[in-house]
mmCIF file of C-alpha atoms in Angstrom:
data_model
loop_
_atom_site.group_PDB
_atom_site.id
_atom_site.type_symbol
_atom_site.label_atom_id
_atom_site.label_comp_id
_atom_site.label_asym_id
_atom_site.label_seq_id
_atom_site.Cartn_x
_atom_site.Cartn_y
_atom_site.Cartn_z
ATOM 1 C CA UNK T 1 -283.653 -84.893 41.119
ATOM 2 C CA UNK T 2 -283.263 -81.204 42.380
ATOM 3 C CA UNK T 3 -286.058 -81.694 44.901
ATOM 4 C CA UNK T 4 -284.110 -84.535 46.727
ATOM 5 C CA UNK T 5 -281.637 -83.494 49.479
ATOM 6 C CA UNK T 6 -277.979 -83.721 48.604
ATOM 7 C CA UNK T 7 -274.888 -84.222 50.599
ATOM 8 C CA UNK T 8 -272.065 -81.939 50.244
ATOM 9 C CA UNK T 9 -268.766 -83.298 49.160
ATOM 10 C CA UNK T 10 -268.016 -86.425 47.021
ATOM 11 C CA UNK T 11 -267.121 -89.889 47.946
ATOM 12 C CA UNK T 12 -264.968 -92.283 46.165
ATOM 13 C CA UNK T 13 -265.083 -92.275 42.383
ATOM 14 C CA UNK T 14 -266.058 -94.949 40.311
ATOM 15 C CA UNK T 15 -264.066 -96.650 37.321
ATOM 16 C CA UNK T 16 -267.229 -96.463 35.047
ATOM 17 C CA UNK T 17 -268.907 -93.249 34.775
ATOM 18 C CA UNK T 18 -272.428 -93.237 36.337
ATOM 19 C CA UNK T 19 -273.935 -91.220 33.494
ATOM 20 C CA UNK T 20 -274.207 -94.572 31.276
ATOM 21 C CA UNK T 21 -271.879 -93.664 28.320
ATOM 22 C CA UNK T 22 -269.833 -96.890 29.157
ATOM 23 C CA UNK T 23 -266.672 -94.581 29.316
ATOM 24 C CA UNK T 24 -264.379 -94.499 32.236
ATOM 25 C CA UNK T 25 -265.428 -91.736 34.909
ATOM 26 C CA UNK T 26 -261.948 -90.041 34.574
ATOM 27 C CA UNK T 27 -262.533 -89.489 30.737
ATOM 28 C CA UNK T 28 -266.206 -88.769 30.894
ATOM 29 C CA UNK T 29 -267.822 -86.671 33.651
ATOM 30 C CA UNK T 30 -264.674 -86.079 35.782
ATOM 31 C CA UNK T 31 -263.176 -83.208 33.581
ATOM 32 C CA UNK T 32 -266.535 -81.371 33.712
ATOM 33 C CA UNK T 33 -267.045 -81.866 37.355
ATOM 34 C CA UNK T 34 -263.553 -80.536 38.019
ATOM 35 C CA UNK T 35 -264.081 -77.576 35.668
ATOM 36 C CA UNK T 36 -261.470 -78.703 33.231
ATOM 37 C CA UNK T 37 -264.014 -79.013 30.582
ATOM 38 C CA UNK T 38 -267.404 -77.967 29.671
ATOM 39 C CA UNK T 39 -270.355 -80.089 28.575
ATOM 40 C CA UNK T 40 -270.741 -79.732 24.792
ATOM 41 C CA UNK T 41 -274.355 -80.247 24.628
ATOM 42 C CA UNK T 42 -277.536 -80.187 26.725
ATOM 43 C CA UNK T 43 -277.568 -84.062 26.969
ATOM 44 C CA UNK T 44 -273.935 -83.996 28.085
ATOM 45 C CA UNK T 45 -274.698 -81.532 30.721
ATOM 46 C CA UNK T 46 -277.734 -83.878 31.946
ATOM 47 C CA UNK T 47 -275.317 -86.751 31.913
ATOM 48 C CA UNK T 48 -272.754 -84.876 34.138
ATOM 49 C CA UNK T 49 -275.542 -83.623 36.410
ATOM 50 C CA UNK T 50 -276.888 -87.260 36.966
ATOM 51 C CA UNK T 51 -273.099 -88.343 37.634
ATOM 52 C CA UNK T 52 -272.928 -85.532 40.132
ATOM 53 C CA UNK T 53 -276.030 -86.767 41.983
ATOM 54 C CA UNK T 54 -274.806 -90.202 41.892
ATOM 55 C CA UNK T 55 -271.427 -89.150 43.367
ATOM 56 C CA UNK T 56 -272.852 -86.560 45.917
ATOM 57 C CA UNK T 57 -271.283 -83.528 44.284
ATOM 58 C CA UNK T 58 -273.523 -80.839 45.314
ATOM 59 C CA UNK T 59 -271.066 -77.923 44.281
ATOM 60 C CA UNK T 60 -271.058 -79.012 40.822
ATOM 61 C CA UNK T 61 -274.826 -79.266 40.772
ATOM 62 C CA UNK T 62 -275.227 -75.758 41.881
ATOM 63 C CA UNK T 63 -272.486 -74.516 39.657
ATOM 64 C CA UNK T 64 -274.286 -76.332 36.565
ATOM 65 C CA UNK T 65 -277.625 -74.643 37.385
ATOM 66 C CA UNK T 66 -278.832 -71.445 35.611
ATOM 67 C CA UNK T 67 -278.450 -68.338 37.844
ATOM 68 C CA UNK T 68 -282.040 -67.601 37.899
ATOM 69 C CA UNK T 69 -283.322 -70.729 39.107
ATOM 70 C CA UNK T 70 -280.407 -72.049 41.276
ATOM 71 C CA UNK T 71 -281.392 -72.661 44.673
ATOM 72 C CA UNK T 72 -279.321 -71.021 47.515
ATOM 73 C CA UNK T 73 -278.551 -74.345 49.296
ATOM 74 C CA UNK T 74 -278.625 -77.911 47.974
ATOM 75 C CA UNK T 75 -278.495 -80.760 50.438
ATOM 76 C CA UNK T 76 -278.336 -84.216 48.901
ATOM 77 C CA UNK T 77 -279.988 -87.292 50.800
ATOM 78 C CA UNK T 78 -277.148 -89.702 51.372
ATOM 79 C CA UNK T 79 -279.774 -92.632 51.589
ATOM 80 C CA UNK T 80 -280.551 -92.123 47.907
ATOM 81 C CA UNK T 81 -278.413 -94.061 45.509
ATOM 82 C CA UNK T 82 -278.775 -93.048 42.002
ATOM 83 C CA UNK T 83 -278.216 -96.140 39.956
ATOM 84 C CA UNK T 84 -278.990 -95.612 36.145
ATOM 85 C CA UNK T 85 -279.866 -92.783 33.663
ATOM 86 C CA UNK T 86 -281.966 -93.288 30.419
ATOM 87 C CA UNK T 87 -282.155 -90.547 27.938
ATOM 88 C CA UNK T 88 -285.424 -90.683 26.347
ATOM 89 C CA UNK T 89 -285.587 -87.891 24.126
ATOM 90 C CA UNK T 90 -283.433 -84.697 23.283
ATOM 91 C CA UNK T 91 -284.682 -81.663 21.506
ATOM 92 C CA UNK T 92 -282.124 -79.097 20.164
ATOM 93 C CA UNK T 93 -279.387 -78.598 22.735
ATOM 94 C CA UNK T 94 -276.586 -79.106 20.235
ATOM 95 C CA UNK T 95 -273.189 -77.426 19.701
ATOM 96 C CA UNK T 96 -274.716 -74.358 17.925
ATOM 97 C CA UNK T 97 -277.879 -74.270 19.812
ATOM 98 C CA UNK T 98 -278.546 -71.673 22.622
ATOM 99 C CA UNK T 99 -281.440 -73.876 24.258
ATOM 100 C CA UNK T 100 -282.575 -77.403 24.523
ATOM 101 C CA UNK T 101 -284.473 -80.032 26.324
ATOM 102 C CA UNK T 102 -283.925 -83.567 27.789
ATOM 103 C CA UNK T 103 -286.372 -85.994 28.637
ATOM 104 C CA UNK T 104 -284.839 -88.518 30.903
ATOM 105 C CA UNK T 105 -285.465 -91.314 33.660
ATOM 106 C CA UNK T 106 -283.150 -91.414 36.578
ATOM 107 C CA UNK T 107 -283.258 -94.700 38.527
ATOM 108 C CA UNK T 108 -282.520 -94.839 42.225
ATOM 109 C CA UNK T 109 -282.779 -96.970 45.329
ATOM 110 C CA UNK T 110 -283.825 -95.486 48.611
ATOM 111 C CA UNK T 111 -284.791 -97.381 51.837
ATOM 112 C CA UNK T 112 -284.336 -100.777 49.976
ATOM 113 C CA UNK T 113 -286.812 -99.630 47.234
ATOM 114 C CA UNK T 114 -286.287 -99.062 43.725
ATOM 115 C CA UNK T 115 -287.742 -95.725 42.187
ATOM 116 C CA UNK T 116 -287.602 -93.781 38.879
ATOM 117 C CA UNK T 117 -287.678 -90.073 38.566
ATOM 118 C CA UNK T 118 -289.048 -89.025 35.213
ATOM 119 C CA UNK T 119 -288.453 -85.426 34.054
ATOM 120 C CA UNK T 120 -288.449 -83.229 30.927
ATOM 121 C CA UNK T 121 -285.724 -80.801 31.553
ATOM 122 C CA UNK T 122 -284.853 -77.337 30.024
ATOM 123 C CA UNK T 123 -281.314 -76.256 29.366
ATOM 124 C CA UNK T 124 -279.813 -73.043 28.194
ATOM 125 C CA UNK T 125 -276.559 -71.393 27.644
ATOM 126 C CA UNK T 126 -275.227 -68.937 30.159
ATOM 127 C CA UNK T 127 -271.974 -67.144 29.718
ATOM 128 C CA UNK T 128 -271.188 -69.575 26.992
ATOM 129 C CA UNK T 129 -271.843 -72.863 28.818
ATOM 130 C CA UNK T 130 -274.835 -75.222 29.020
ATOM 131 C CA UNK T 131 -276.738 -74.957 32.397
ATOM 132 C CA UNK T 132 -279.882 -76.533 33.893
ATOM 133 C CA UNK T 133 -282.741 -74.184 33.811
ATOM 134 C CA UNK T 134 -285.717 -76.097 34.933
ATOM 135 C CA UNK T 135 -288.164 -78.941 34.488
ATOM 136 C CA UNK T 136 -291.062 -78.746 32.002
ATOM 137 C CA UNK T 137 -294.645 -79.493 33.363
ATOM 138 C CA UNK T 138 -295.684 -82.939 32.342
#
């Protein structure tokens, strides 16, 4: 998902959270996006990042990226609509871990066509909070 261009700013907020938990956005990823809460696990961070992609929140995406791998700029593609997240597998990344992985499939529509981005992502704690580190080679 990081390889796609992203738009700065965020549009209208949905009632249901894009991350797929079934919870309202206001009670799920919104507090994390606003900096009022932190993701408790690597999976929760992955879900918050997917929601940020879906909502066009490039500032949060950069903030949730590890300082050693964070891109200088991030431009989201307004023509890509992220539609659904599937968490396939998690490894560690819990409340008491310092690192973890999440294998996921992010579904999107672009130019009228459906697509899927599959990734096995690494996460780490930096300054006490979970951040995205990078993607593992497949």
